[in-house]
Every structure is written in structure tokens, then in C-alpha cells.
Amino acid sequence: MRVFAIETSCDETSTAIVDIPTRHVLALTIYSQYAEHAPYGGVVPEIASRAHLERLPALTTDALTQSGLEWADIDAIAATVGPGLTTALVIGSTFAQTLAVSLNKPFWGANHIEGHALSPLLALPNTQTPALTFPYLLLLLTGGHCQFVAVEGPGRYTTLGTTFDDAVGECFDKVAKILGFPHPGGPAIEACATSGHSGIPLPMPKNDTSLDFSFSGLKTAVKDLMAKPNPPPAADVAASFQTTVATLLAKKLGHALMQTGYTQAVIAGGVAVNQTIRAALQATCQAHGATFTAPPLKLCADNAAMIAFAAGLRAQAGLANSPLGTRPIPRWPLDAMSTSQS
Ligand code: KG4
Ligand code: ZN
């Protein structure tokens, strides 16, 4: 089964083709709209939608060319229908639904978070499939989420802990803004931190074994630090902030492994590209005798391969995907994708 998919939930326009049984990405295109949103200090939905519309036709033919396949070789057309920016979701899902109708193929509307949750199982072209099987412990790190999820199979998700306030990516973005870096903040903080020292003490909860998160105190501490008459160099603040987040996530992952008994941990989402965070989590897994799987960087950030895969795995397991005519679903938690509730 081969699935062609479109992802347009935020500021990345992406198309992909995935071979579901072998878990291999056959083609993947990603256009990041960072430069178009940069002057506004954040993602502007109207600009995102126009950019998606402009890029989708070429990225669609690019994916087919990359794969060396014909439309006749594709079994279904998928697209993200939520969660995300409504107008951006409308563009991608309308494009995909029109493609499905005109090619007389099934349309499968997918949940973006389910895509991230299953992405660690995927392999890029000419690479080996990860030695990862269900069940696994997922630490989801995106611009909108910071969650521990027990992933037992397609449509079998249990949230074990989540954030009380900001998501981890949101915290990177807000701290970057305080430091005067452009949006999105994550890449800017990681780049700047390489020339800084991470010795500035920042608040971290003590004796906290819960699997929930809170990032607002950390963000406020950086704000207060930078409001002082002689603030420390931005690179030192970036390095200290990044190390604090990595340490906090690694501690929580240790507690999650001990409390659940899982022996496989994975990370997913845009923040999972961060090398300091990856290294800290890898070390925790090693200390707990658990395996650690981090998707290739291209598959951490928003991409259509995870959308094709999520829709394809659900179909393969006999689970429903959103049908033709589905409206965008701007808020759509992963728990809603669990089989008991669908
Ligand atoms: O998963 P994603 O691409 O989109 C959502 O579904 O939210 O995640 C985007 C988030 C942004 O907050 C961005 O600042 C963060 O991922 N991010 C990073 C890095 N690259 C992107 N955070 C830390 N370090 C990075 N290198
Ligand atoms: Zn995402």
C-alpha cells in the first residue's frame, strides 16, 4: 500500500509518498515558510495559506518525480485535517480531496499529532527501518505539545503527562523573542547557544517525579534576567536555557521509564531536532537500559511522510480515517484518535 500525503497545518508545506508495509518514505518535499513570516515575529495564518496554495502544485509533482512512480501506483491520498491553523488546513485538505476525487482514489484525513506519534517508526530512502516495535513511550515535543504518551499501536494512545501551561516549543519561541531572535525561536536558540556558556542558574522543580510539565516559570526567569540593568550575554542565556530544558526533560523521561516499565523510548516533534536535548535523553535511556529512537531531523519537524504513514497505518489496522467532505479540525487531541473513542 502506497499513500501520497499533504501537510499544511502550520508554516511548512510538505508532500510525501510512503510505502506503508515497509515503513519507507519513497519521496518527501518540505518547503519552510520561515522567511515569509519572519518580518511579523510569528506565523501569520493568511500568509501561510497563500504560500501553501502557491507551493502545493509543484511540490505534488516533485514528490511523484522523486518516487519514480505514476499516480496509478498510489493507493490513497491523505492530508492533515487537524489540529492546526484553520485556513492553512483548508488549503491542504481541499487540494488533497480534489486530487482524490479526480484520480478516483480514497481520501484519508489524518491527525497531525498522530503523525508525530508514529513518525519514529519511519525510514528515509536508502536507510534501515528503525528496530522499534509497539508498545513504546513517546515524548512529544512540538510547538503546541509537551506530552508523555504510551503508544501501544495505531489508535491506541494514553496520555501519561502533559504541560500545565506553555508547550516546550512555545517556550523556546517566547524565550527567543525575549532574547531578540527571529521566529521560530528553537533553531535560533540552538545556533546561538553553541557560542555560550550554560552556567547561569535557572529554576527547575526539585523532587518532582510527576510526568506533567510547566515552562512558564522558566520563561519568566529569563524575562526577569534580561530586564536587569546589566543582563548576561544572550549566548550564555540561550545555552543555560537550552541545558535547563534538556536536563528537565531527561529527568522526567527517567521517571517515566521507571514508572511505566517501558523499555523503548522515542521522541518526536520539531523540538526533537535539538542536539542538546537528543543527547540528554539518549543518556537517560542508556542509564535506564532502554532503547532510544529519535527520528531523522527531516521527520521530526512538520512533514507529510508522517501524515501518509498515520493514515496508512490506521487503514491497514481497519481503523477509520476522516472521509471526503471533512471540515478542518483546528483542535483535535491525540486521545480522540484512540479506538475506544472513535
Ligand atoms: O513539530 P513542529 O514542527 O510544529 C508543531 O507541530 O508545533 O514544532 C515546531 C516547534 C517550534 O516551537 C520551534 O521553535 C521548535 O519546534 N524547534 C526547535 C528547534 N527547531 C524547531 N526547538 C528547539 N531546538 C531546535 N533546533
Ligand atoms: Zn507538528
Short mmCIF file of C-alpha atoms and ligand atoms in Angstrom, two decimals:
data_model
loop_
_atom_site.label_atom_id
_atom_site.label_comp_id
_atom_site.label_asym_id
_atom_site.label_seq_id
_atom_site.Cartn_x
_atom_site.Cartn_y
_atom_site.Cartn_z
CA MET A 1 0.00 0.00 0.00
CA ARG A 2 1.42 3.39 -1.05
CA VAL A 3 -0.02 6.65 0.24
CA PHE A 4 0.52 10.16 -1.12
CA ALA A 5 0.04 12.87 1.54
CA ILE A 6 -0.08 16.62 2.03
CA GLU A 7 0.78 18.52 5.24
CA THR A 8 -0.22 22.19 5.60
CA SER A 9 -1.22 22.59 9.26
CA CYS A 10 1.13 25.49 10.01
CA ASP A 11 4.12 27.06 8.24
CA GLU A 12 5.57 24.06 6.41
CA THR A 13 4.22 22.95 3.03
CA SER A 14 5.05 19.30 2.51
CA THR A 15 4.19 16.39 0.22
CA ALA A 16 5.29 12.77 0.52
CA ILE A 17 4.79 9.22 -0.66
CA VAL A 18 5.17 6.38 1.86
CA ASP A 19 5.16 2.62 1.35
CA ILE A 20 3.16 1.55 4.41
CA PRO A 21 4.12 -2.15 4.82
CA THR A 22 7.88 -1.48 4.57
CA ARG A 23 7.61 1.83 6.56
CA HIS A 24 9.77 3.51 3.92
CA VAL A 25 9.47 7.10 2.74
CA LEU A 26 9.64 6.96 -1.08
CA ALA A 27 9.52 10.74 -1.60
CA LEU A 28 9.48 13.80 0.64
CA THR A 29 9.38 17.53 -0.08
CA ILE A 30 9.31 20.22 2.62
CA TYR A 31 9.06 23.96 1.99
CA SER A 32 9.59 26.01 5.18
CA GLN A 33 7.90 29.40 5.08
CA TYR A 34 10.13 30.87 7.83
CA ALA A 35 11.36 33.77 5.70
CA GLU A 36 7.82 34.82 4.77
CA HIS A 37 6.69 35.02 8.42
CA ALA A 38 9.95 36.39 9.89
CA PRO A 39 9.09 40.11 9.47
CA TYR A 40 5.95 39.59 11.61
CA GLY A 41 7.62 37.77 14.54
CA GLY A 42 5.28 34.77 14.27
CA VAL A 43 3.18 32.70 11.87
CA VAL A 44 0.54 34.77 10.03
CA PRO A 45 -2.32 32.40 9.01
CA GLU A 46 -3.21 34.37 5.85
CA ILE A 47 0.39 34.34 4.62
CA ALA A 48 0.73 30.63 5.46
CA SER A 49 -2.40 29.79 3.45
CA ARG A 50 -1.28 31.73 0.38
CA ALA A 51 2.18 30.16 0.50
CA HIS A 52 0.65 26.66 0.77
CA LEU A 53 -1.51 27.34 -2.28
CA GLU A 54 1.43 28.69 -4.26
CA ARG A 55 3.71 25.74 -3.50
CA LEU A 56 1.42 22.71 -3.48
CA PRO A 57 1.11 22.09 -7.25
CA ALA A 58 4.90 21.97 -7.79
CA LEU A 59 5.57 20.01 -4.59
CA THR A 60 2.95 17.45 -5.65
CA THR A 61 4.63 16.74 -8.99
CA ASP A 62 8.07 16.88 -7.30
CA ALA A 63 7.08 14.07 -4.92
CA LEU A 64 5.84 11.89 -7.77
CA THR A 65 9.03 12.51 -9.78
CA GLN A 66 11.25 11.77 -6.74
CA SER A 67 9.50 8.43 -6.18
CA GLY A 68 9.67 7.39 -9.85
CA LEU A 69 6.03 6.27 -9.55
CA GLU A 70 2.85 7.06 -11.51
CA TRP A 71 -0.49 8.03 -9.95
CA ALA A 72 -1.66 4.51 -10.87
CA ASP A 73 0.86 3.18 -8.30
CA ILE A 74 -0.69 5.25 -5.46
CA ASP A 75 -3.47 3.64 -3.41
CA ALA A 76 -4.81 6.61 -1.43
CA ILE A 77 -4.47 10.36 -0.95
CA ALA A 78 -4.11 11.67 2.62
CA ALA A 79 -3.93 15.13 4.17
CA THR A 80 -3.73 16.69 7.62
CA VAL A 81 -7.22 17.81 8.63
CA GLY A 82 -6.23 18.93 12.15
CA PRO A 83 -5.10 20.20 14.54
CA GLY A 84 -3.64 23.40 13.11
CA LEU A 85 -4.48 26.77 11.58
CA THR A 86 -7.94 26.51 10.03
CA THR A 87 -7.24 28.41 6.81
CA ALA A 88 -3.96 26.54 6.27
CA LEU A 89 -5.69 23.18 6.83
CA VAL A 90 -8.41 24.17 4.32
CA ILE A 91 -5.82 24.65 1.56
CA GLY A 92 -4.06 21.29 2.00
CA SER A 93 -7.14 19.20 2.62
CA THR A 94 -9.09 20.78 -0.25
CA PHE A 95 -6.16 20.22 -2.60
CA ALA A 96 -5.86 16.57 -1.47
CA GLN A 97 -9.60 15.92 -1.62
CA THR A 98 -9.79 17.33 -5.15
CA LEU A 99 -6.85 15.15 -6.15
CA ALA A 100 -8.56 12.09 -4.65
CA VAL A 101 -11.85 12.79 -6.46
CA SER A 102 -10.17 13.45 -9.80
CA LEU A 103 -7.96 10.34 -9.55
CA ASN A 104 -10.84 8.24 -8.19
CA LYS A 105 -8.84 7.19 -5.11
CA PRO A 106 -9.80 7.10 -1.42
CA PHE A 107 -9.20 10.24 0.68
CA TRP A 108 -7.89 9.78 4.21
CA GLY A 109 -7.91 12.80 6.54
CA ALA A 110 -5.23 12.44 9.22
CA ASN A 111 -4.48 13.83 12.69
CA HIS A 112 -1.19 15.78 12.74
CA ILE A 113 -0.31 14.66 16.30
CA GLU A 114 -0.92 11.01 15.43
CA GLY A 115 1.55 11.59 12.57
CA HIS A 116 4.21 12.84 15.01
CA ALA A 117 3.45 9.95 17.42
CA LEU A 118 4.07 7.30 14.74
CA SER A 119 6.94 9.08 12.93
CA PRO A 120 9.77 7.29 14.83
CA LEU A 121 8.81 4.05 13.03
CA LEU A 122 9.60 5.54 9.59
CA ALA A 123 12.76 5.22 7.49
CA LEU A 124 14.03 7.66 4.87
CA PRO A 125 15.04 6.33 1.41
CA ASN A 126 18.13 4.08 1.46
CA THR A 127 18.17 3.82 5.25
CA GLN A 128 17.29 0.92 7.53
CA THR A 129 13.92 0.77 9.25
CA PRO A 130 14.32 1.57 12.98
CA ALA A 131 14.30 -1.52 15.22
CA LEU A 132 11.26 -0.14 17.03
CA THR A 133 8.05 -2.02 17.75
CA PHE A 134 4.83 -1.29 19.64
CA PRO A 135 4.46 -0.54 22.52
CA TYR A 136 6.73 2.44 23.18
CA LEU A 137 6.94 5.51 25.37
CA LEU A 138 6.66 8.73 23.35
CA LEU A 139 7.91 12.12 24.48
CA LEU A 140 6.16 14.51 22.10
CA LEU A 141 7.96 17.85 21.79
CA THR A 142 6.31 20.34 19.43
CA GLY A 143 5.28 23.99 19.27
CA GLY A 144 1.90 23.10 20.76
CA HIS A 145 2.60 19.97 22.86
CA CYS A 146 4.82 18.55 25.57
CA GLN A 147 3.46 15.15 26.47
CA PHE A 148 4.34 11.63 27.55
CA VAL A 149 2.19 9.17 25.62
CA ALA A 150 2.04 5.39 25.88
CA VAL A 151 1.77 4.24 22.24
CA GLU A 152 0.51 0.66 22.10
CA GLY A 153 -0.40 0.61 18.41
CA PRO A 154 -2.28 2.61 15.78
CA GLY A 155 -5.28 4.16 17.56
CA ARG A 156 -4.05 3.05 20.99
CA TYR A 157 -2.70 6.08 22.85
CA THR A 158 -2.76 7.00 26.53
CA THR A 159 -1.51 10.40 27.66
CA LEU A 160 0.59 9.95 30.81
CA GLY A 161 1.55 13.57 31.40
CA THR A 162 1.24 16.96 29.72
CA THR A 163 2.06 20.63 30.21
CA PHE A 164 0.07 22.84 32.56
CA ASP A 165 0.95 25.99 30.61
CA ASP A 166 3.32 26.50 27.64
CA ALA A 167 4.40 23.73 25.27
CA VAL A 168 8.16 23.19 25.09
CA GLY A 169 8.47 24.67 21.55
CA GLU A 170 6.30 27.61 22.59
CA CYS A 171 8.72 28.22 25.48
CA PHE A 172 11.70 28.17 23.07
CA ASP A 173 9.83 30.64 20.84
CA LYS A 174 8.93 33.00 23.72
CA VAL A 175 12.44 32.93 25.21
CA ALA A 176 13.87 33.60 21.72
CA LYS A 177 11.60 36.64 21.42
CA ILE A 178 12.86 37.93 24.80
CA LEU A 179 16.44 37.49 23.54
CA GLY A 180 15.57 39.32 20.29
CA PHE A 181 15.88 36.31 17.98
CA PRO A 182 13.62 35.78 14.95
CA HIS A 183 10.75 33.26 14.81
CA PRO A 184 10.83 30.27 15.07
CA GLY A 185 12.93 30.52 18.21
CA GLY A 186 14.15 26.94 18.57
CA PRO A 187 16.71 26.92 15.74
CA ALA A 188 17.90 30.45 16.69
CA ILE A 189 18.44 29.46 20.35
CA GLU A 190 20.27 26.26 19.41
CA ALA A 191 22.56 28.13 16.98
CA CYS A 192 23.33 30.96 19.43
CA ALA A 193 23.88 28.56 22.37
CA THR A 194 26.88 26.99 20.61
CA SER A 195 28.96 30.10 21.44
CA GLY A 196 27.63 30.47 25.02
CA HIS A 197 28.33 29.03 28.48
CA SER A 198 25.50 27.26 30.23
CA GLY A 199 26.38 28.24 33.81
CA ILE A 200 23.53 30.66 34.60
CA PRO A 201 21.29 29.01 37.21
CA LEU A 202 17.64 28.89 36.09
CA PRO A 203 14.71 27.50 38.12
CA MET A 204 13.94 23.80 37.93
CA PRO A 205 11.42 21.89 40.08
CA LYS A 206 13.09 19.85 42.85
CA ASN A 207 11.97 16.35 43.88
CA ASP A 208 9.32 16.42 41.18
CA THR A 209 8.51 12.90 40.00
CA SER A 210 5.27 13.79 38.17
CA LEU A 211 5.06 13.33 34.40
CA ASP A 212 3.48 16.74 33.88
CA PHE A 213 5.37 19.85 32.81
CA SER A 214 5.34 23.58 33.44
CA PHE A 215 7.51 26.01 31.49
CA SER A 216 6.07 29.40 32.46
CA GLY A 217 8.39 29.83 35.48
CA LEU A 218 11.45 29.22 33.32
CA LYS A 219 10.26 31.72 30.73
CA THR A 220 9.59 34.35 33.44
CA ALA A 221 13.05 33.76 34.96
CA VAL A 222 14.68 34.50 31.57
CA LYS A 223 12.49 37.60 31.19
CA ASP A 224 13.50 38.88 34.66
CA LEU A 225 17.17 38.14 33.93
CA MET A 226 17.10 40.13 30.69
CA ALA A 227 15.26 43.03 32.35
CA LYS A 228 18.21 43.62 34.75
CA PRO A 229 20.40 46.71 34.18
CA ASN A 230 23.35 44.56 33.05
CA PRO A 231 21.89 41.37 31.55
CA PRO A 232 24.24 38.48 30.72
CA PRO A 233 25.22 37.83 27.08
CA ALA A 234 22.37 36.35 25.01
CA ALA A 235 24.52 33.35 24.05
CA ASP A 236 25.02 32.42 27.73
CA VAL A 237 21.30 32.77 28.41
CA ALA A 238 20.45 30.68 25.33
CA ALA A 239 22.93 27.95 26.38
CA SER A 240 21.71 27.95 30.01
CA PHE A 241 18.05 27.87 28.98
CA GLN A 242 18.64 25.03 26.49
CA THR A 243 20.61 22.99 29.06
CA THR A 244 17.92 23.55 31.71
CA VAL A 245 15.18 22.32 29.35
CA ALA A 246 17.29 19.31 28.32
CA THR A 247 18.02 18.41 31.96
CA LEU A 248 14.37 18.78 32.93
CA LEU A 249 13.16 16.61 30.02
CA ALA A 250 15.82 13.98 30.75
CA LYS A 251 14.84 13.80 34.46
CA LYS A 252 11.17 13.45 33.55
CA LEU A 253 11.97 10.76 30.99
CA GLY A 254 13.85 8.85 33.69
CA HIS A 255 10.78 9.00 35.97
CA ALA A 256 8.51 7.98 33.09
CA LEU A 257 10.66 4.94 32.27
CA MET A 258 10.74 3.88 35.94
CA GLN A 259 7.02 4.43 36.47
CA THR A 260 5.84 2.67 33.30
CA GLY A 261 8.46 -0.05 32.87
CA TYR A 262 8.71 0.68 29.13
CA THR A 263 11.99 -0.37 27.54
CA GLN A 264 11.67 1.68 24.34
CA ALA A 265 11.55 5.48 24.39
CA VAL A 266 11.09 7.72 21.36
CA ILE A 267 10.93 11.44 20.76
CA ALA A 268 9.05 13.29 18.04
CA GLY A 269 8.16 16.83 17.00
CA GLY A 270 10.02 19.95 15.94
CA VAL A 271 11.91 20.39 19.25
CA ALA A 272 13.24 16.82 18.90
CA VAL A 273 15.79 18.07 16.34
CA ASN A 274 17.66 19.86 19.16
CA GLN A 275 21.00 18.08 19.62
CA THR A 276 21.46 19.00 23.30
CA ILE A 277 18.01 17.61 24.10
CA ARG A 278 18.61 14.48 22.00
CA ALA A 279 21.93 13.82 23.78
CA ALA A 280 20.42 14.28 27.27
CA LEU A 281 17.51 11.94 26.51
CA GLN A 282 19.81 9.37 24.93
CA ALA A 283 21.96 9.35 28.09
CA THR A 284 18.87 8.87 30.28
CA CYS A 285 17.73 5.89 28.20
CA GLN A 286 21.19 4.37 28.40
CA ALA A 287 21.21 4.77 32.19
CA HIS A 288 17.80 3.04 32.41
CA GLY A 289 18.64 0.23 29.98
CA ALA A 290 16.03 1.45 27.49
CA THR A 291 16.46 1.92 23.75
CA PHE A 292 16.19 5.45 22.38
CA THR A 293 14.79 6.27 18.92
CA ALA A 294 14.89 9.78 17.55
CA PRO A 295 13.57 10.24 14.00
CA PRO A 296 15.91 11.72 11.36
CA LEU A 297 15.75 15.55 11.59
CA LYS A 298 13.58 15.80 8.43
CA LEU A 299 10.94 13.61 10.07
CA CYS A 300 10.94 15.47 13.43
CA ALA A 301 9.65 18.78 12.11
CA ASP A 302 6.34 19.00 10.28
CA ASN A 303 6.32 16.76 7.21
CA ALA A 304 3.85 14.90 5.01
CA ALA A 305 5.56 11.50 5.37
CA MET A 306 4.22 11.12 8.93
CA ILE A 307 0.74 12.06 7.64
CA ALA A 308 0.83 9.41 4.89
CA PHE A 309 2.08 6.90 7.44
CA ALA A 310 -0.53 7.66 10.15
CA ALA A 311 -3.38 7.44 7.64
CA GLY A 312 -1.94 4.28 6.06
CA LEU A 313 -1.34 2.50 9.39
CA ARG A 314 -4.89 3.26 10.52
CA ALA A 315 -6.29 1.95 7.24
CA GLN A 316 -4.12 -1.16 7.48
CA ALA A 317 -5.39 -1.76 11.04
CA GLY A 318 -9.02 -1.34 9.91
CA LEU A 319 -9.44 1.99 11.73
CA ALA A 320 -11.33 4.95 10.31
CA ASN A 321 -9.68 7.98 8.75
CA SER A 322 -11.62 11.22 8.21
CA PRO A 323 -13.59 10.87 4.94
CA LEU A 324 -14.14 13.17 1.93
CA GLY A 325 -16.01 16.29 2.96
CA THR A 326 -14.33 16.52 6.37
CA ARG A 327 -14.03 20.08 7.65
CA PRO A 328 -10.73 21.18 9.23
CA ILE A 329 -10.50 20.27 12.92
CA PRO A 330 -8.37 23.07 14.49
CA ARG A 331 -8.33 21.41 17.95
CA TRP A 332 -8.01 17.65 17.92
CA PRO A 333 -6.11 15.94 20.77
CA LEU A 334 -4.39 12.60 20.25
CA ASP A 335 -6.62 10.94 22.86
CA ALA A 336 -9.55 11.46 20.47
CA MET A 337 -7.83 9.11 18.00
CA SER A 338 -7.92 6.19 20.44
CA THR A 339 -10.01 3.30 19.15
CA SER A 340 -12.24 3.19 22.21
CA GLN A 341 -13.37 6.72 21.45
CA SER A 342 -13.55 6.72 17.63
O1 KG4 B 1 6.51 19.89 15.40
P1 KG4 B 1 6.70 21.29 14.89
O2 KG4 B 1 7.47 21.46 13.61
O3 KG4 B 1 5.32 22.00 14.72
C1 KG4 B 1 4.25 21.78 15.58
O4 KG4 B 1 3.51 20.78 15.36
O5 KG4 B 1 4.14 22.57 16.56
O6 KG4 B 1 7.42 22.11 16.08
C2 KG4 B 1 7.71 23.48 15.94
C3 KG4 B 1 8.48 23.92 17.16
C4 KG4 B 1 8.71 25.42 17.23
O7 KG4 B 1 8.29 25.89 18.51
C5 KG4 B 1 10.21 25.57 17.03
O8 KG4 B 1 10.77 26.69 17.69
C6 KG4 B 1 10.71 24.27 17.61
O9 KG4 B 1 9.79 23.31 17.17
N1 KG4 B 1 12.06 23.94 17.12
C7 KG4 B 1 13.14 23.78 17.95
C8 KG4 B 1 14.25 23.58 17.08
N2 KG4 B 1 13.80 23.59 15.79
C9 KG4 B 1 12.45 23.82 15.84
N3 KG4 B 1 13.26 23.82 19.28
C10 KG4 B 1 14.50 23.64 19.81
N4 KG4 B 1 15.60 23.46 19.05
C11 KG4 B 1 15.53 23.42 17.69
N5 KG4 B 1 16.63 23.25 16.95
ZN ZN B 2 3.94 19.36 14.22
#
